[in-house]
CSV table of C-alpha atoms in Angstrom, one decimal:
chain,number,residue,atom,x,y,z
V,1025,MET,CA,-127.1,-171.7,133.5
V,1026,THR,CA,-127.1,-168.3,135.3
V,1027,TYR,CA,-124.4,-166.0,136.4
V,1028,ARG,CA,-124.0,-163.6,139.3
V,1029,ILE,CA,-123.5,-160.2,137.7
V,1030,ASN,CA,-122.0,-157.3,139.7
V,1031,GLU,CA,-122.2,-154.9,136.7
V,1032,ILE,CA,-122.5,-154.6,133.0
V,1033,PHE,CA,-121.3,-151.5,131.2
V,1034,GLU,CA,-119.8,-150.2,128.0
V,1035,THR,CA,-116.5,-148.3,127.9
V,1036,LEU,CA,-113.0,-148.5,126.5
V,1037,GLN,CA,-110.7,-151.3,127.4
V,1038,GLY,CA,-108.0,-149.6,129.4
V,1039,GLU,CA,-105.4,-152.4,129.8
V,1040,GLY,CA,-103.3,-154.8,127.8
V,1041,THR,CA,-103.5,-155.7,124.1
V,1042,PHE,CA,-106.9,-154.3,123.5
V,1043,THR,CA,-106.3,-150.9,125.1
V,1044,GLY,CA,-108.6,-148.3,123.5
V,1045,VAL,CA,-111.0,-150.8,122.1
V,1046,PRO,CA,-114.7,-150.1,122.8
V,1047,SER,CA,-115.8,-152.9,125.1
V,1048,ILE,CA,-118.7,-154.3,127.0
V,1049,PHE,CA,-117.6,-155.3,130.5
V,1050,ILE,CA,-119.4,-158.1,132.3
V,1051,ARG,CA,-118.2,-158.2,135.9
V,1052,LEU,CA,-119.0,-161.4,137.8
V,1053,GLN,CA,-119.3,-161.6,141.6
V,1054,GLY,CA,-117.0,-163.7,143.7
V,1055,CYS,CA,-113.2,-164.1,144.2
V,1056,PRO,CA,-111.2,-165.9,146.9
V,1057,VAL,CA,-107.7,-164.9,145.7
V,1058,GLY,CA,-107.4,-161.8,148.0
V,1059,CYS,CA,-105.0,-159.5,146.2
V,1060,PRO,CA,-104.2,-156.7,148.6
V,1061,TRP,CA,-104.1,-154.0,145.8
V,1062,CYS,CA,-107.3,-155.2,144.2
V,1063,ASP,CA,-109.5,-152.3,143.0
V,1064,THR,CA,-112.6,-154.4,142.9
V,1065,GLN,CA,-112.7,-155.8,146.4
V,1066,HIS,CA,-116.5,-155.3,146.5
V,1067,THR,CA,-116.7,-158.3,144.1
V,1068,TRP,CA,-115.0,-160.8,146.4
V,1069,ASP,CA,-117.9,-162.1,148.6
V,1070,VAL,CA,-121.1,-163.7,147.3
V,1071,LYS,CA,-123.8,-163.0,149.9
V,1072,GLN,CA,-127.4,-163.9,149.4
V,1073,GLU,CA,-128.5,-160.7,151.1
V,1074,ASP,CA,-126.7,-158.7,148.3
V,1075,GLN,CA,-128.8,-160.2,145.5
V,1076,VAL,CA,-130.9,-157.6,143.8
V,1077,SER,CA,-133.0,-157.2,140.6
V,1078,VAL,CA,-131.3,-156.6,137.3
V,1079,ALA,CA,-132.8,-153.1,137.2
V,1080,THR,CA,-131.3,-152.3,140.6
V,1081,MET,CA,-127.9,-153.7,139.7
V,1082,MET,CA,-127.9,-151.7,136.5
V,1083,ALA,CA,-128.9,-148.5,138.3
V,1084,LYS,CA,-125.9,-148.5,140.7
V,1085,SER,CA,-124.0,-145.3,140.7
V,1086,GLU,CA,-121.1,-146.6,142.7
V,1087,ALA,CA,-119.2,-149.8,143.4
V,1088,THR,CA,-121.1,-152.1,145.7
V,1089,SER,CA,-121.3,-155.9,146.4
V,1090,GLU,CA,-124.8,-156.1,145.1
V,1091,TRP,CA,-125.3,-158.6,142.3
V,1092,ALA,CA,-128.1,-159.9,140.1
V,1093,GLU,CA,-128.6,-163.3,138.7
V,1094,MET,CA,-128.8,-163.4,134.9
V,1095,SER,CA,-128.9,-166.1,132.2
V,1096,SER,CA,-127.0,-165.8,128.9
V,1097,ALA,CA,-130.2,-164.8,127.1
V,1098,ASP,CA,-130.9,-162.2,129.8
V,1099,ILE,CA,-127.4,-160.7,129.1
V,1100,VAL,CA,-127.9,-160.6,125.4
V,1101,GLU,CA,-131.3,-159.0,125.7
V,1102,LEU,CA,-129.9,-156.3,128.1
V,1103,ILE,CA,-127.1,-155.5,125.7
V,1104,LYS,CA,-129.7,-155.0,123.0
V,1105,GLN,CA,-132.0,-152.9,125.2
V,1106,ARG,CA,-129.1,-150.7,126.3
V,1107,GLY,CA,-128.1,-150.1,122.7
V,1108,TYR,CA,-124.5,-151.1,123.3
V,1109,ARG,CA,-122.5,-151.0,120.0
V,1110,ALA,CA,-119.2,-152.5,121.1
V,1111,LYS,CA,-118.3,-155.9,119.7
V,1112,HIS,CA,-115.6,-156.7,122.2
V,1113,VAL,CA,-116.8,-158.3,125.4
V,1114,VAL,CA,-114.6,-158.5,128.5
V,1115,ILE,CA,-115.6,-161.0,131.1
V,1116,THR,CA,-114.0,-160.0,134.4
V,1117,GLY,CA,-114.6,-160.0,138.1
V,1118,GLY,CA,-114.0,-161.0,140.8
V,1119,GLU,CA,-112.6,-164.2,139.3
V,1120,PRO,CA,-114.7,-165.1,136.3
V,1121,ALA,CA,-113.1,-168.5,135.8
V,1122,MET,CA,-115.1,-169.7,138.9
V,1123,TYR,CA,-117.9,-170.0,136.4
V,1124,ASP,CA,-118.5,-172.3,133.4
V,1125,LEU,CA,-118.5,-169.6,130.7
V,1126,ARG,CA,-118.9,-171.9,127.6
V,1127,GLU,CA,-122.6,-171.3,127.2
V,1128,LEU,CA,-122.3,-167.5,127.7
V,1129,GLY,CA,-119.4,-167.4,125.2
V,1130,GLU,CA,-121.3,-169.3,122.6
V,1131,VAL,CA,-124.3,-167.1,122.9
V,1132,LEU,CA,-122.3,-163.9,122.6
V,1133,GLU,CA,-120.2,-165.2,119.8
V,1134,ALA,CA,-123.4,-166.0,117.9
V,1135,GLN,CA,-124.2,-162.3,118.1
V,1136,GLY,CA,-120.9,-161.5,116.3
V,1137,MET,CA,-119.0,-160.6,119.5
V,1138,ARG,CA,-115.4,-161.3,120.4
V,1139,LEU,CA,-114.7,-162.5,124.0
V,1140,GLN,CA,-111.9,-161.7,126.3
V,1141,ILE,CA,-111.6,-163.2,129.8
V,1142,GLU,CA,-109.4,-161.6,132.5
V,1143,THR,CA,-108.4,-164.2,135.1
V,1144,SER,CA,-105.9,-164.8,137.8
V,1145,GLY,CA,-105.2,-168.3,136.3
V,1146,THR,CA,-106.2,-170.1,139.5
V,1147,TYR,CA,-109.2,-171.9,138.1
V,1148,GLU,CA,-109.7,-174.3,135.2
V,1149,LEU,CA,-110.8,-172.3,132.1
V,1150,LEU,CA,-114.3,-173.4,130.9
V,1151,ILE,CA,-114.5,-171.1,127.8
V,1152,THR,CA,-115.0,-171.2,124.1
V,1153,ALA,CA,-112.1,-171.9,121.8
V,1154,GLY,CA,-112.2,-168.4,120.4
V,1155,THR,CA,-112.0,-166.6,123.7
V,1156,TRP,CA,-108.9,-164.4,124.2
V,1157,VAL,CA,-107.4,-165.3,127.5
V,1158,THR,CA,-105.7,-162.7,129.6
V,1159,VAL,CA,-104.0,-164.3,132.6
V,1160,SER,CA,-102.9,-161.8,135.3
V,1161,PRO,CA,-101.0,-164.2,137.6
V,1162,LYS,CA,-101.5,-163.6,141.3
V,1163,LEU,CA,-98.6,-165.1,143.2
V,1164,ASP,CA,-98.4,-165.7,147.0
V,1165,MET,CA,-101.7,-164.1,147.7
V,1166,PRO,CA,-103.6,-164.5,151.0
V,1167,GLY,CA,-106.1,-166.9,149.4
V,1168,GLY,CA,-103.2,-169.4,148.8
V,1169,TYR,CA,-104.2,-170.3,145.3
V,1170,LEU,CA,-101.6,-171.5,142.8
V,1171,VAL,CA,-101.4,-170.3,139.1
V,1172,ARG,CA,-102.3,-173.2,136.9
V,1173,SER,CA,-100.0,-174.4,134.1
V,1174,ASP,CA,-103.0,-175.2,131.9
V,1175,CYS,CA,-104.1,-171.5,132.2
V,1176,LEU,CA,-100.6,-170.2,131.3
V,1177,SER,CA,-100.4,-172.5,128.3
V,1178,ARG,CA,-103.8,-171.3,127.1
V,1179,ALA,CA,-103.0,-167.6,127.7
V,1180,ASP,CA,-103.0,-165.2,124.7
V,1181,GLU,CA,-101.7,-162.5,127.0
V,1182,ILE,CA,-100.0,-162.6,130.4
V,1183,LYS,CA,-100.5,-159.3,132.2
V,1184,HIS,CA,-98.5,-159.0,135.4
V,1185,PRO,CA,-98.9,-156.2,138.0
V,1186,ILE,CA,-95.6,-155.0,139.4
V,1187,ALA,CA,-94.3,-152.6,142.0
V,1188,MET,CA,-90.7,-153.8,142.5
V,1189,GLN,CA,-88.1,-156.0,140.9
V,1190,LYS,CA,-89.1,-158.9,143.1
V,1191,HIS,CA,-92.4,-159.0,141.3
V,1192,ILE,CA,-90.6,-159.4,137.9
V,1193,ASP,CA,-88.4,-162.1,139.4
V,1194,ALA,CA,-91.5,-163.9,140.6
V,1195,LEU,CA,-92.9,-163.8,137.1
V,1196,ASP,CA,-89.7,-165.2,135.7
V,1197,ARG,CA,-89.8,-168.1,138.2
V,1198,LEU,CA,-93.4,-168.8,137.3
V,1199,LEU,CA,-92.8,-168.8,133.5
V,1200,GLN,CA,-89.6,-170.9,133.7
V,1201,GLY,CA,-90.2,-174.2,132.0
V,1202,GLN,CA,-93.8,-173.3,131.0
V,1203,LYS,CA,-95.1,-174.2,127.6
V,1204,LEU,CA,-96.5,-170.8,126.4
V,1205,LYS,CA,-98.0,-169.9,123.1
V,1206,SER,CA,-95.3,-168.8,120.6
V,1207,ASP,CA,-97.1,-165.5,120.1
V,1208,VAL,CA,-98.2,-164.8,123.7
V,1209,VAL,CA,-98.1,-161.2,124.7
V,1210,ILE,CA,-96.4,-160.4,128.0
V,1211,CYS,CA,-97.5,-157.1,129.6
V,1212,LEU,CA,-96.1,-155.4,132.8
V,1213,GLN,CA,-98.7,-153.2,134.6
V,1214,PRO,CA,-97.4,-150.8,137.3
V,1215,ILE,CA,-99.5,-151.2,140.4
V,1216,SER,CA,-101.4,-148.0,141.2
V,1217,GLN,CA,-99.5,-146.0,138.6
V,1218,ARG,CA,-96.6,-145.5,141.0
V,1219,PRO,CA,-93.7,-143.6,139.3
V,1220,ARG,CA,-91.0,-146.1,140.4
V,1221,ALA,CA,-93.1,-149.0,139.3
V,1222,THR,CA,-93.8,-147.4,136.0
V,1223,GLU,CA,-90.1,-146.6,135.3
V,1224,LEU,CA,-89.2,-150.2,136.2
V,1225,ALA,CA,-91.9,-151.6,133.9
V,1226,MET,CA,-90.8,-149.4,131.0
V,1227,LYS,CA,-87.2,-150.4,131.4
V,1228,THR,CA,-88.0,-154.1,131.6
V,1229,CYS,CA,-90.4,-154.0,128.6
V,1230,ILE,CA,-87.8,-152.3,126.5
V,1231,GLU,CA,-85.1,-154.7,127.5
V,1232,ARG,CA,-87.3,-157.8,126.9
V,1233,ASN,CA,-89.5,-156.6,124.1
V,1234,TRP,CA,-92.5,-156.9,126.3
V,1235,ARG,CA,-95.5,-154.6,126.4
V,1236,LEU,CA,-96.4,-151.8,128.9
V,1237,SER,CA,-100.0,-151.7,130.2
V,1238,VAL,CA,-100.7,-148.4,131.9
V,1239,GLN,CA,-104.4,-148.7,132.9
V,1240,MET,CA,-105.5,-146.0,130.5
V,1241,HIS,CA,-108.9,-145.8,132.0
V,1242,LYS,CA,-107.5,-144.5,135.3
V,1243,TYR,CA,-105.6,-141.7,133.6
V,1244,LEU,CA,-108.8,-140.8,131.7
V,1245,ASN,CA,-110.9,-141.2,134.8
V,1246,ILE,CA,-113.4,-143.5,133.2
V,1247,GLU,CA,-114.9,-146.8,134.3
């Protein structure tokens, strides 16, 4: 099995439960959900003319839609060659759940790594049992995809981007009647760090004992 990789890099996780944890990000190409505020819109389309070599993909100095095809073994070898030391691997996109990630997860876990997937919850999750699932539910997006109940029930963390009260109300409607894990972490993440959204998220998190996710990497100006 091979994967279309937009980029692989080592940095700090900037969002959610693992904020501040050294992490290897594997960004997969392709996403049909169409979130208007998405900061990785270059990962949406999978075009054959954008396929490049692994060396070219890794040499990119800016965000582009270029991707390279890699196997699980290729990814492990690249991590070793680059000398990455992080043991936390974040599989993101795009929409990573478009791919069957079980083989990749098993190979990485065999190397002593912990996996996290960041997904919109709109595709069936084909992952290892040990993968930490972060569902960032995307509601009423242009792509018309629905958030799946099986994704919500598997979620270890639900991280919801908000700008206004209506976004919190929409999350409440989504979660009503859902069977969630008893220890699921619910995070509110202000869209684009807008002051009003941040104030609303802080207020709601305090009232409900939820968690604030502030996209630390954007404040630090790191990838």
